[in-house]
């Protein structure tokens, strides 16, 4: 494993410890050459253990968390955030029928008939980070539903504005809104400028599509997103910000789970999934990741939702298995 030469130590045994079944299952899948039966057995064990069982224990039998409805408000205990957490820790529809129930509830209450995931129930309250996050999460959880295809279609078309009218054309069958205000990842919350956090989420979702679903429209959207992320050195995160706002320091704080805030590690994760792991434009960002490891090849939790979301994902500023797993995926892809 040449990529291990980038590390100060070998943390694989640490990640594969039986005491953390969810981390172990994903590390087996993503970092080792373990045979498929072993990977699936590990996934099954993970889905019978914390944090997956704990998150699911907080779900209402109808399929929502905290309160009925779209499930965006009441961060980070409500439905949207719980679904995102489950997807990131390796939950899967085939392992627990409650996950299927949750996915159906989300599609019925958070997705509009036009394909927008919405924070309020109305299509006007859609935005790229929410759309990308939920398209990715449902795919990662193993959800197969025609409504999810519709959500991907809306998201894909928004990237280049294909078939979507400007905000002021309210009578058009499909138009942009005050928040999702235009193509190219434009976001009203970001001063109507392109939002890199949203772009990362959209690209991550598109990267999860199998080859047979990567239509020319999808390929064009991916290329637009890749060009945007490479429009600056990703290590600088010098992407557009609303007037009067500085670049968020959270870009350099590697965390887990990852919700609407993105970090540089997620930019790398996404570009690696899209086949750019060896691109020289990632050199500085990869060096940044390497520089954050400790003497044992582990990464600290630098951004935490402790006490805000369901589950315990580690102590802030301490070596963290989840963040280490994220970093190692990137370094393995880079070779």
Coordinates of C-alpha atoms in Angstrom, one line a residue, residues 27-327:
X27 CA -12.8 1.0 6.7
X28 CA -13.0 -2.6 5.5
X29 CA -15.0 -1.5 2.5
X30 CA -13.0 1.5 1.6
X31 CA -9.4 0.9 2.8
X32 CA -8.7 -2.8 2.5
X33 CA -9.0 -5.6 0.0
X34 CA -11.4 -7.5 2.2
X35 CA -13.7 -10.0 0.3
X36 CA -17.3 -8.9 -0.2
X37 CA -18.8 -11.5 2.2
X38 CA -16.6 -10.0 5.0
X39 CA -17.6 -6.5 4.1
X40 CA -21.3 -7.3 4.1
X41 CA -21.0 -9.2 7.4
X42 CA -19.3 -6.1 8.9
X43 CA -22.1 -3.9 7.6
X44 CA -24.7 -6.1 9.1
X45 CA -22.9 -5.9 12.5
X46 CA -22.6 -2.2 12.2
X47 CA -26.3 -1.8 11.6
X48 CA -27.0 -3.7 14.8
X49 CA -24.7 -1.4 16.8
X50 CA -24.3 2.2 17.8
X51 CA -24.4 4.9 16.5
X52 CA -26.9 3.4 13.9
X53 CA -29.1 1.7 16.4
X54 CA -29.1 4.8 18.7
X55 CA -30.1 7.2 15.8
X56 CA -32.9 4.8 14.8
X57 CA -34.1 4.4 18.3
X58 CA -35.0 8.2 18.2
X59 CA -37.1 7.8 15.1
X60 CA -40.9 7.9 15.3
X61 CA -42.5 4.7 13.9
X62 CA -43.9 6.8 11.1
X63 CA -40.4 7.6 9.9
X64 CA -39.5 11.1 11.2
X65 CA -37.4 12.4 13.9
X66 CA -38.3 15.2 16.4
X67 CA -41.5 16.4 14.7
X68 CA -43.6 15.6 11.6
X69 CA -43.0 17.5 8.4
X70 CA -40.1 18.4 6.1
X71 CA -37.7 17.8 8.9
X72 CA -35.2 20.6 8.4
X73 CA -35.9 22.8 11.4
X74 CA -34.7 21.9 14.8
X75 CA -31.2 21.3 13.8
X76 CA -29.7 18.8 14.2
X77 CA -32.1 16.3 15.7
X78 CA -34.8 16.4 13.0
X79 CA -35.3 14.1 10.0
X80 CA -33.0 15.7 7.4
X81 CA -30.0 15.7 9.7
X82 CA -30.7 12.2 11.1
X83 CA -30.9 10.8 7.6
X84 CA -27.6 12.5 6.8
X85 CA -26.0 11.0 9.9
X86 CA -27.2 7.5 9.0
X87 CA -25.8 7.7 5.5
X88 CA -22.4 8.8 6.8
X89 CA -22.1 6.0 9.3
X90 CA -22.9 3.2 6.9
X91 CA -26.6 2.5 7.6
X92 CA -28.3 0.6 4.8
X93 CA -31.9 -0.1 3.8
X94 CA -31.2 -3.9 3.4
X95 CA -30.2 -4.1 7.1
X96 CA -33.2 -2.5 8.9
X97 CA -36.7 -1.9 7.6
X98 CA -36.8 1.4 9.6
X99 CA -34.4 2.9 7.2
X100 CA -36.8 2.2 4.3
X101 CA -39.5 3.8 6.4
X102 CA -37.4 6.9 7.0
X103 CA -36.5 7.2 3.3
X104 CA -40.2 7.0 2.3
X105 CA -41.2 9.5 4.8
X106 CA -38.5 12.0 3.6
X107 CA -39.6 11.6 0.0
X108 CA -43.2 12.1 0.9
X109 CA -42.7 15.2 3.1
X110 CA -39.5 16.9 2.0
X111 CA -39.6 16.4 -1.7
X112 CA -41.9 18.5 -3.9
X113 CA -43.7 17.2 -7.0
X114 CA -41.2 19.2 -9.1
X115 CA -38.2 17.5 -7.6
X116 CA -37.0 20.0 -5.1
X117 CA -36.0 18.9 -1.6
X118 CA -37.3 21.8 0.6
X119 CA -36.7 23.0 4.1
X120 CA -40.3 24.3 4.5
X121 CA -42.5 22.2 2.2
X122 CA -42.5 24.9 -0.5
X123 CA -40.3 24.6 -3.6
X124 CA -39.1 28.2 -3.0
X125 CA -37.1 27.0 0.1
X126 CA -34.7 24.7 -1.8
X127 CA -31.0 25.1 -2.0
X128 CA -28.0 23.3 -3.4
X129 CA -26.6 22.0 -0.1
X130 CA -29.9 20.5 0.9
X131 CA -30.6 19.0 -2.5
X132 CA -27.1 17.6 -2.9
X133 CA -27.0 16.2 0.6
X134 CA -30.3 14.4 0.4
X135 CA -29.7 13.0 -3.1
X136 CA -26.4 11.6 -1.9
X137 CA -27.7 10.3 1.4
X138 CA -30.7 8.5 0.0
X139 CA -28.4 6.9 -2.6
X140 CA -25.9 5.9 0.0
X141 CA -28.6 4.3 2.1
X142 CA -29.6 2.1 -0.8
X143 CA -32.9 3.9 -1.6
X144 CA -34.4 3.0 -5.0
X145 CA -37.3 5.2 -5.8
X146 CA -38.4 7.0 -9.0
X147 CA -39.0 10.2 -7.0
X148 CA -35.3 10.2 -6.2
X149 CA -34.6 10.2 -9.9
X150 CA -36.7 13.3 -10.2
X151 CA -34.7 15.0 -7.5
X152 CA -31.5 14.2 -9.3
X153 CA -33.0 15.6 -12.5
X154 CA -33.9 18.9 -10.9
X155 CA -30.5 19.2 -9.3
X156 CA -28.7 18.4 -12.5
X157 CA -30.6 20.9 -14.6
X158 CA -30.0 23.7 -12.1
X159 CA -26.3 23.5 -12.5
X160 CA -26.4 24.8 -16.1
X161 CA -29.9 26.2 -16.0
X162 CA -31.2 23.6 -18.5
X163 CA -35.0 24.1 -18.9
X164 CA -35.2 26.4 -15.9
X165 CA -36.5 30.0 -16.2
X166 CA -35.1 33.0 -14.3
X167 CA -36.5 33.9 -10.9
X168 CA -38.9 36.6 -12.2
X169 CA -40.6 34.2 -14.7
X170 CA -43.0 32.9 -12.0
X171 CA -45.4 31.4 -14.6
X172 CA -42.8 29.2 -16.1
X173 CA -43.2 25.5 -15.5
X174 CA -39.8 25.5 -13.9
X175 CA -38.0 28.5 -12.6
X176 CA -35.3 29.5 -10.1
X177 CA -36.2 30.9 -6.7
X178 CA -35.0 33.6 -4.2
X179 CA -32.6 31.2 -2.5
X180 CA -31.8 28.8 -5.4
X181 CA -31.6 31.8 -7.6
X182 CA -29.7 30.7 -10.7
X183 CA -27.4 28.3 -12.4
X184 CA -23.7 27.8 -11.5
X185 CA -24.5 27.1 -7.8
X186 CA -25.9 30.6 -7.3
X187 CA -27.4 31.0 -3.9
X188 CA -29.4 33.9 -2.5
X189 CA -27.9 33.3 1.0
X190 CA -24.4 33.8 -0.5
X191 CA -25.3 37.2 -2.1
X192 CA -26.6 35.4 -5.2
X193 CA -23.0 34.3 -5.9
X194 CA -21.9 30.7 -6.5
X195 CA -21.8 28.8 -3.2
X196 CA -18.9 26.3 -2.9
X197 CA -20.6 24.5 0.0
X198 CA -23.5 23.8 -2.3
X199 CA -21.3 22.9 -5.2
X200 CA -19.5 20.2 -3.2
X201 CA -22.8 18.7 -2.1
X202 CA -24.2 18.6 -5.6
X203 CA -21.0 17.1 -7.1
X204 CA -20.8 14.5 -4.3
X205 CA -24.3 13.4 -5.1
X206 CA -23.6 13.2 -8.9
X207 CA -20.5 11.2 -8.1
X208 CA -22.7 8.6 -6.5
X209 CA -24.6 8.0 -9.7
X210 CA -23.8 4.7 -11.5
X211 CA -22.3 5.0 -15.0
X212 CA -25.6 4.1 -16.7
X213 CA -27.2 7.2 -15.1
X214 CA -24.5 9.6 -16.1
X215 CA -26.3 11.1 -19.0
X216 CA -24.7 13.9 -21.1
X217 CA -26.7 16.4 -19.0
X218 CA -25.1 14.9 -15.8
X219 CA -21.7 14.9 -17.4
X220 CA -22.0 18.5 -18.3
X221 CA -23.1 19.4 -14.8
X222 CA -20.2 17.5 -13.3
X223 CA -17.7 19.3 -15.5
X224 CA -19.2 22.6 -14.6
X225 CA -18.8 21.8 -10.9
X226 CA -15.3 20.5 -11.3
X227 CA -14.3 23.6 -13.2
X228 CA -15.8 25.7 -10.4
X229 CA -14.0 23.9 -7.6
X230 CA -10.7 24.1 -9.5
X231 CA -11.3 27.8 -10.3
X232 CA -9.1 28.5 -7.2
X233 CA -6.5 26.4 -5.3
X234 CA -8.8 24.2 -3.2
X235 CA -6.3 24.6 -0.3
X236 CA -7.2 28.3 -0.1
X237 CA -11.0 27.8 -0.3
X238 CA -11.0 31.3 -1.9
X239 CA -14.5 30.8 -3.3
X240 CA -17.1 33.6 -3.7
X241 CA -18.6 34.9 -0.5
X242 CA -21.4 37.4 0.1
X243 CA -20.3 41.0 0.3
X244 CA -18.9 41.8 3.7
X245 CA -18.3 38.2 4.5
X246 CA -14.8 36.6 4.9
X247 CA -13.9 33.1 3.9
X248 CA -15.3 30.7 6.5
X249 CA -12.7 29.3 8.9
X250 CA -14.7 26.1 8.9
X251 CA -13.1 25.1 5.6
X252 CA -10.0 24.2 7.6
X253 CA -11.8 22.4 10.5
X254 CA -12.2 18.7 9.6
X255 CA -15.3 17.4 11.3
X256 CA -17.8 14.6 11.5
X257 CA -20.6 14.2 10.6
X258 CA -20.6 16.8 7.7
X259 CA -23.9 18.6 7.2
X260 CA -24.3 21.8 5.1
X261 CA -20.9 23.2 6.2
X262 CA -18.1 21.8 3.9
X263 CA -14.4 21.5 4.7
X264 CA -11.5 21.2 2.4
X265 CA -11.4 17.5 3.1
X266 CA -14.9 17.1 1.6
X267 CA -13.7 19.0 -1.6
X268 CA -11.0 16.4 -1.9
X269 CA -13.3 13.5 -1.2
X270 CA -15.6 14.6 -3.9
X271 CA -13.0 15.4 -6.6
X272 CA -11.3 12.0 -5.8
X273 CA -14.6 10.2 -6.4
X274 CA -14.9 11.9 -9.7
X275 CA -11.4 10.7 -10.8
X276 CA -9.2 13.8 -10.0
X277 CA -7.2 12.2 -7.2
X278 CA -4.0 12.5 -9.2
X279 CA -4.6 16.0 -10.5
X280 CA -1.7 18.3 -9.6
X281 CA -4.1 21.0 -8.7
X282 CA -4.9 19.1 -5.5
X283 CA -1.3 18.9 -4.4
X284 CA -1.5 21.8 -1.8
X285 CA -4.8 20.5 -0.4
X286 CA -3.4 17.0 -0.1
X287 CA -0.3 18.4 1.7
X288 CA -2.7 20.2 4.0
X289 CA -4.5 17.0 4.9
X290 CA -1.2 15.2 5.5
X291 CA 0.0 18.0 7.8
X292 CA -2.9 17.5 10.2
X293 CA -2.1 13.9 11.2
X294 CA -0.5 13.1 14.5
X295 CA 2.6 10.9 15.1
X296 CA 0.4 7.8 14.8
X297 CA -1.3 8.7 11.5
X298 CA -4.5 9.9 13.1
X299 CA -6.6 13.0 12.6
X300 CA -8.3 15.1 15.2
X301 CA -12.0 16.0 15.3
X302 CA -11.9 19.8 14.7
X303 CA -15.5 20.5 14.1
X304 CA -18.1 18.9 16.2
X305 CA -21.9 18.6 16.6
X306 CA -21.6 17.1 20.1
X307 CA -24.8 17.5 22.0
X308 CA -26.6 18.8 18.9
X309 CA -27.1 15.6 16.8
X310 CA -28.1 12.1 17.7
X311 CA -25.0 10.0 18.5
X312 CA -21.5 10.4 19.9
X313 CA -18.9 10.9 17.3
X314 CA -15.9 11.7 19.4
X315 CA -14.3 14.5 21.5
X316 CA -13.3 17.7 19.9
X317 CA -9.5 18.2 19.4
X318 CA -8.8 14.5 20.0
X319 CA -7.8 11.8 17.6
X320 CA -11.0 10.7 15.8
X321 CA -11.7 7.5 13.9
X322 CA -14.3 9.1 11.6
X323 CA -12.1 12.0 10.5
X324 CA -9.2 9.6 10.1
X325 CA -11.3 7.4 7.9
X326 CA -12.2 10.4 5.8
X327 CA -8.6 11.5 5.4

